[in-house]
Amino acid sequence: MSRKSSRKQVAQVGEESIDIEEIIKQVLQSEEMLNGISKIVREAIKPLEKRLVSLEKQVGELQASLDDLAAYNRLTNLRIYGVKEEPKENTDQIVIGICASIGVTISDEHISVSHRIGRNMNGKRSRAIIVPYISSTKPIIIAVTETWLSASHPDNVFDVPGYEAHRRDRLTRGGGVMLYARKDVKVKRLFDLEDIEFETCYFNISLPSLQSFILGVCYRSHEFSPMPQFVDHMSDFNGHSAQWCPTKPSTLDGNCLYDFALKEGLSQLVTKILALDD
């Protein structure tokens, strides 16, 4: 083949290539193709649009919840103005001193954190002190189960300011129960009600109002299978209910025990007198 004819064929191929590119361009720009691509894209983004709407709704709900929480937290915030700002000051002690000067006794246990708010103006103006209180009330009793503590864990590691801890650790791994009692509450541990087989602690609680009651903290492990043995260990409550035994009049304790047994589906196993008067 001559060099001249080869060049002619190459030119024809080049012209054909240009024609193909033009056809492709026309097809891609045709209304039918654009409509088809648009439809495919719309179908593809529909789930994303729904997801976006759902996320926007969740963000709105979270923002509303955050606003409510912030408004609630501000109810326990106190702002103090006009206190001269000093370098390396202790704002907790400043607040305690101010309260003492007006006859209000508080301690650092009542304050979660205190600090100056706003930008530091290099001493030109003293900033306000904000004091978020931990709580307006402190629970009398805090009961904890499954503490996983052992004799190797000292009490001071788990101190809660203003509370006294009473604990019973499991001799093996896991389990354990604990009671935190506010220090203005008188607590007596009732060891005679406890049993080595069960993770329980019993206390006589005497409130400042002179009311008293017995409180038990109990934990039943998932590994404890003989449920009848656990339930049968109930001792003598000295409570009487005529609804299960008409030989004696009902007492308040007996009626409460009867209601508890009824709600929990417990049954009376004793069918005869086990104790006789002398």
GROMACS .gro file of C-alpha atoms in nm:
model
  278
    1MET     CA    1   0.000   0.000   0.000
    2SER     CA    2   0.134   0.340  -0.095
    3ARG     CA    3   0.205   0.610   0.163
    4LYS     CA    4  -0.053   0.835  -0.004
    5SER     CA    5  -0.338   0.583   0.025
    6SER     CA    6  -0.247   0.518   0.391
    7ARG     CA    7  -0.278   0.887   0.472
    8LYS     CA    8  -0.616   0.895   0.302
    9GLN     CA    9  -0.746   0.609   0.514
   10VAL     CA   10  -0.622   0.773   0.832
   11ALA     CA   11  -0.802   1.092   0.734
   12GLN     CA   12  -1.123   0.898   0.676
   13VAL     CA   13  -1.090   0.728   1.013
   14GLY     CA   14  -1.036   1.068   1.173
   15GLU     CA   15  -1.348   1.203   1.006
   16GLU     CA   16  -1.547   0.901   1.121
   17SER     CA   17  -1.420   0.950   1.478
   18ILE     CA   18  -1.536   1.309   1.476
   19ASP     CA   19  -1.874   1.197   1.354
   20ILE     CA   20  -1.903   0.941   1.637
   21GLU     CA   21  -1.812   1.200   1.899
   22GLU     CA   22  -2.072   1.434   1.759
   23ILE     CA   23  -2.336   1.163   1.770
   24ILE     CA   24  -2.251   1.083   2.132
   25LYS     CA   25  -2.268   1.452   2.220
   26GLN     CA   26  -2.606   1.489   2.055
   27VAL     CA   27  -2.741   1.180   2.230
   28LEU     CA   28  -2.623   1.300   2.570
   29GLN     CA   29  -2.776   1.641   2.512
   30SER     CA   30  -3.104   1.510   2.379
   31GLU     CA   31  -3.415   1.584   2.581
   32GLU     CA   32  -3.500   1.216   2.616
   33MET     CA   33  -3.157   1.133   2.758
   34LEU     CA   34  -3.158   1.428   2.997
   35ASN     CA   35  -3.507   1.338   3.119
   36GLY     CA   36  -3.399   0.979   3.171
   37ILE     CA   37  -3.089   1.077   3.365
   38SER     CA   38  -3.291   1.328   3.569
   39LYS     CA   39  -3.545   1.059   3.658
   40ILE     CA   40  -3.272   0.818   3.766
   41VAL     CA   41  -3.108   1.085   3.982
   42ARG     CA   42  -3.441   1.184   4.141
   43GLU     CA   43  -3.517   0.823   4.229
   44ALA     CA   44  -3.168   0.779   4.371
   45ILE     CA   45  -3.188   1.082   4.600
   46LYS     CA   46  -3.543   1.020   4.727
   47PRO     CA   47  -3.422   0.804   5.021
   48LEU     CA   48  -3.157   1.067   5.098
   49GLU     CA   49  -3.419   1.342   5.100
   50LYS     CA   50  -3.637   1.141   5.339
   51ARG     CA   51  -3.335   1.073   5.559
   52LEU     CA   52  -3.249   1.444   5.557
   53VAL     CA   53  -3.602   1.538   5.664
   54SER     CA   54  -3.587   1.281   5.944
   55LEU     CA   55  -3.248   1.409   6.061
   56GLU     CA   56  -3.367   1.770   6.053
   57LYS     CA   57  -3.665   1.670   6.268
   58GLN     CA   58  -3.437   1.491   6.515
   59VAL     CA   59  -3.205   1.791   6.531
   60GLY     CA   60  -3.504   2.015   6.604
   61GLU     CA   61  -3.626   1.785   6.880
   62LEU     CA   62  -3.277   1.763   7.032
   63GLN     CA   63  -3.243   2.140   7.019
   64ALA     CA   64  -3.578   2.180   7.195
   65SER     CA   65  -3.474   1.927   7.460
   66LEU     CA   66  -3.142   2.105   7.504
   67ASP     CA   67  -3.320   2.438   7.546
   68ASP     CA   68  -3.553   2.285   7.806
   69LEU     CA   69  -3.257   2.131   7.990
   70ALA     CA   70  -3.066   2.458   7.984
   71ALA     CA   71  -3.371   2.644   8.114
   72TYR     CA   72  -3.412   2.389   8.392
   73ASN     CA   73  -3.044   2.406   8.486
   74ARG     CA   74  -3.063   2.783   8.505
   75LEU     CA   75  -3.321   2.747   8.781
   76THR     CA   76  -3.042   2.628   9.014
   77ASN     CA   77  -2.786   2.884   8.896
   78LEU     CA   78  -2.702   3.189   9.105
   79ARG     CA   79  -2.522   3.495   8.963
   80ILE     CA   80  -2.338   3.724   9.201
   81TYR     CA   81  -2.240   4.071   9.082
   82GLY     CA   82  -2.019   4.341   9.231
   83VAL     CA   83  -1.752   4.118   9.387
   84LYS     CA   84  -1.402   4.248   9.324
   85GLU     CA   85  -1.202   4.011   9.107
   86GLU     CA   86  -0.864   3.902   9.241
   87PRO     CA   87  -0.585   3.696   9.083
   88LYS     CA   88  -0.586   3.326   9.179
   89GLU     CA   89  -0.909   3.366   9.376
   90ASN     CA   90  -1.121   3.076   9.504
   91THR     CA   91  -1.474   3.154   9.390
   92ASP     CA   92  -1.620   2.868   9.597
   93GLN     CA   93  -1.490   3.027   9.917
   94ILE     CA   94  -1.606   3.370   9.803
   95VAL     CA   95  -1.961   3.238   9.757
   96ILE     CA   96  -1.954   3.056  10.093
   97GLY     CA   97  -1.837   3.377  10.262
   98ILE     CA   98  -2.107   3.589  10.098
   99CYS     CA   99  -2.377   3.343  10.203
  100ALA     CA  100  -2.241   3.338  10.560
  101SER     CA  101  -2.257   3.719  10.574
  102ILE     CA  102  -2.633   3.707  10.513
  103GLY     CA  103  -2.695   3.419  10.753
  104VAL     CA  104  -2.706   3.135  10.500
  105THR     CA  105  -2.485   2.837  10.582
  106ILE     CA  106  -2.352   2.635  10.290
  107SER     CA  107  -2.038   2.434  10.225
  108ASP     CA  108  -1.843   2.325   9.920
  109GLU     CA  109  -2.063   2.012   9.916
  110HIS     CA  110  -2.353   2.230   9.796
  111ILE     CA  111  -2.157   2.372   9.501
  112SER     CA  112  -2.069   2.165   9.197
  113VAL     CA  113  -1.850   2.439   9.045
  114SER     CA  114  -1.828   2.817   9.049
  115HIS     CA  115  -1.646   3.055   8.817
  116ARG     CA  116  -1.643   3.402   8.666
  117ILE     CA  117  -1.841   3.445   8.346
  118GLY     CA  118  -1.772   3.665   8.046
  119ARG     CA  119  -1.450   3.793   7.891
  120ASN     CA  120  -1.168   3.907   8.114
  121MET     CA  121  -1.138   4.284   8.073
  122ASN     CA  122  -0.787   4.297   8.230
  123GLY     CA  123  -0.920   4.415   8.563
  124LYS     CA  124  -1.122   4.704   8.420
  125ARG     CA  125  -1.445   4.549   8.542
  126SER     CA  126  -1.511   4.260   8.779
  127ARG     CA  127  -1.704   3.980   8.615
  128ALA     CA  128  -2.004   3.813   8.775
  129ILE     CA  129  -1.968   3.479   8.954
  130ILE     CA  130  -2.202   3.200   8.848
  131VAL     CA  131  -2.277   2.920   9.095
  132PRO     CA  132  -2.456   2.604   8.973
  133TYR     CA  133  -2.573   2.414   9.280
  134ILE     CA  134  -2.556   2.035   9.278
  135SER     CA  135  -2.915   1.997   9.390
  136SER     CA  136  -3.174   2.169   9.601
  137THR     CA  137  -3.224   1.842   9.790
  138LYS     CA  138  -3.000   1.549   9.880
  139PRO     CA  139  -3.141   1.197   9.897
  140ILE     CA  140  -3.149   1.042  10.243
  141ILE     CA  141  -3.045   0.696  10.127
  142ILE     CA  142  -2.858   0.570   9.820
  143ALA     CA  143  -2.860   0.191   9.777
  144VAL     CA  144  -2.614   0.024   9.541
  145THR     CA  145  -2.616  -0.339   9.427
  146GLU     CA  146  -2.357  -0.539   9.234
  147THR     CA  147  -2.072  -0.317   9.354
  148TRP     CA  148  -1.798  -0.564   9.255
  149LEU     CA  149  -1.593  -0.444   9.553
  150SER     CA  150  -1.356  -0.651   9.764
  151ALA     CA  151  -1.139  -0.602  10.072
  152SER     CA  152  -0.869  -0.460   9.844
  153HIS     CA  153  -1.087  -0.153   9.775
  154PRO     CA  154  -1.059   0.101  10.062
  155ASP     CA  155  -1.367   0.298  10.167
  156ASN     CA  156  -1.211   0.638  10.098
  157VAL     CA  157  -1.194   0.564   9.725
  158PHE     CA  158  -1.573   0.562   9.711
  159ASP     CA  159  -1.649   0.846   9.952
  160VAL     CA  160  -1.949   1.063   9.869
  161PRO     CA  161  -1.933   1.401  10.050
  162GLY     CA  162  -2.199   1.426  10.318
  163TYR     CA  163  -2.269   1.051  10.324
  164GLU     CA  164  -2.155   0.752  10.529
  165ALA     CA  165  -2.097   0.426  10.342
  166HIS     CA  166  -2.198   0.080  10.466
  167ARG     CA  167  -2.091  -0.210  10.248
  168ARG     CA  168  -2.100  -0.585  10.228
  169ASP     CA  169  -1.861  -0.728   9.972
  170ARG     CA  170  -1.887  -1.068   9.813
  171LEU     CA  171  -1.603  -1.300   9.912
  172THR     CA  172  -1.567  -1.410   9.551
  173ARG     CA  173  -1.566  -1.209   9.227
  174GLY     CA  174  -1.858  -0.975   9.148
  175GLY     CA  175  -2.175  -0.902   9.345
  176GLY     CA  176  -2.176  -0.695   9.661
  177VAL     CA  177  -2.418  -0.441   9.811
  178MET     CA  178  -2.367  -0.097   9.962
  179LEU     CA  179  -2.571   0.172  10.133
  180TYR     CA  180  -2.491   0.544  10.145
  181ALA     CA  181  -2.671   0.723  10.429
  182ARG     CA  182  -2.679   1.099  10.473
  183LYS     CA  183  -2.471   1.196  10.776
  184ASP     CA  184  -2.762   1.363  10.953
  185VAL     CA  185  -2.945   1.027  10.951
  186LYS     CA  186  -2.884   0.772  11.226
  187VAL     CA  187  -2.814   0.427  11.082
  188LYS     CA  188  -2.770   0.098  11.269
  189ARG     CA  189  -2.661  -0.215  11.085
  190LEU     CA  190  -2.882  -0.514  11.171
  191PHE     CA  191  -2.634  -0.799  11.138
  192ASP     CA  192  -2.873  -1.048  11.299
  193LEU     CA  193  -3.103  -1.023  10.996
  194GLU     CA  194  -2.827  -1.105  10.749
  195ASP     CA  195  -2.734  -1.451  10.628
  196ILE     CA  196  -2.399  -1.563  10.491
  197GLU     CA  197  -2.572  -1.735  10.198
  198PHE     CA  198  -2.742  -1.422  10.068
  199GLU     CA  199  -2.610  -1.083   9.961
  200THR     CA  200  -2.819  -0.865  10.190
  201CYS     CA  201  -2.771  -0.574  10.427
  202TYR     CA  202  -3.035  -0.460  10.674
  203PHE     CA  203  -3.042  -0.129  10.854
  204ASN     CA  204  -3.253   0.053  11.108
  205ILE     CA  205  -3.290   0.406  10.970
  206SER     CA  206  -3.379   0.689  11.211
  207LEU     CA  207  -3.475   1.012  11.035
  208PRO     CA  208  -3.429   1.362  11.180
  209SER     CA  209  -3.808   1.375  11.213
  210LEU     CA  210  -3.776   1.087  11.467
  211GLN     CA  211  -3.940   0.844  11.224
  212SER     CA  212  -3.762   0.512  11.186
  213PHE     CA  213  -3.789   0.210  10.959
  214ILE     CA  214  -3.597  -0.100  10.857
  215LEU     CA  215  -3.440  -0.100  10.512
  216GLY     CA  216  -3.290  -0.398  10.332
  217VAL     CA  217  -3.052  -0.388  10.036
  218CYS     CA  218  -3.058  -0.722   9.852
  219TYR     CA  219  -2.894  -0.863   9.543
  220ARG     CA  220  -2.979  -1.198   9.386
  221SER     CA  221  -2.718  -1.322   9.141
  222HIS     CA  222  -2.817  -1.464   8.803
  223GLU     CA  223  -2.618  -1.773   8.903
  224PHE     CA  224  -2.846  -1.837   9.201
  225SER     CA  225  -3.081  -2.108   9.073
  226PRO     CA  226  -3.268  -2.256   9.373
  227MET     CA  227  -3.536  -1.987   9.392
  228PRO     CA  228  -3.755  -2.173   9.647
  229GLN     CA  229  -3.463  -2.182   9.890
  230PHE     CA  230  -3.413  -1.807   9.844
  231VAL     CA  231  -3.780  -1.722   9.896
  232ASP     CA  232  -3.830  -1.968  10.183
  233HIS     CA  233  -3.567  -1.787  10.390
  234MET     CA  234  -3.808  -1.530  10.531
  235SER     CA  235  -3.795  -1.579  10.911
  236ASP     CA  236  -4.070  -1.458  11.143
  237PHE     CA  237  -4.216  -1.117  11.066
  238ASN     CA  238  -4.454  -1.110  11.366
  239GLY     CA  239  -4.718  -0.967  11.140
  240HIS     CA  240  -5.074  -1.100  11.140
  241SER     CA  241  -5.346  -1.086  10.879
  242ALA     CA  242  -5.688  -1.234  10.940
  243GLN     CA  243  -5.715  -1.295  10.566
  244TRP     CA  244  -5.473  -1.586  10.588
  245CYS     CA  245  -5.502  -1.675  10.958
  246PRO     CA  246  -5.818  -1.575  11.147
  247THR     CA  247  -5.687  -1.680  11.488
  248LYS     CA  248  -5.545  -1.334  11.558
  249PRO     CA  249  -5.657  -0.985  11.462
  250SER     CA  250  -5.484  -0.816  11.171
  251THR     CA  251  -5.195  -0.577  11.223
  252LEU     CA  252  -5.068  -0.308  10.986
  253ASP     CA  253  -4.749  -0.507  10.927
  254GLY     CA  254  -4.949  -0.823  10.859
  255ASN     CA  255  -5.176  -0.655  10.604
  256CYS     CA  256  -4.875  -0.505  10.425
  257LEU     CA  257  -4.706  -0.846  10.416
  258TYR     CA  258  -5.024  -1.010  10.287
  259ASP     CA  259  -5.058  -0.751  10.008
  260PHE     CA  260  -4.693  -0.799   9.914
  261ALA     CA  261  -4.729  -1.179   9.901
  262LEU     CA  262  -5.045  -1.147   9.692
  263LYS     CA  263  -4.887  -0.910   9.438
  264GLU     CA  264  -4.569  -1.115   9.407
  265GLY     CA  265  -4.749  -1.449   9.371
  266LEU     CA  266  -4.599  -1.594   9.691
  267SER     CA  267  -4.765  -1.880   9.876
  268GLN     CA  268  -4.785  -1.988  10.241
  269LEU     CA  269  -4.579  -2.303  10.292
  270VAL     CA  270  -4.646  -2.346  10.664
  271THR     CA  271  -4.956  -2.560  10.723
  272LYS     CA  272  -4.931  -2.621  11.098
  273ILE     CA  273  -4.831  -2.442  11.416
  274LEU     CA  274  -4.453  -2.437  11.456
  275ALA     CA  275  -4.432  -2.262  11.794
  276LEU     CA  276  -4.628  -2.323  12.113
  277ASP     CA  277  -4.669  -2.102  12.415
  278ASP     CA  278  -4.509  -2.233  12.733
   0.00000   0.00000   0.00000
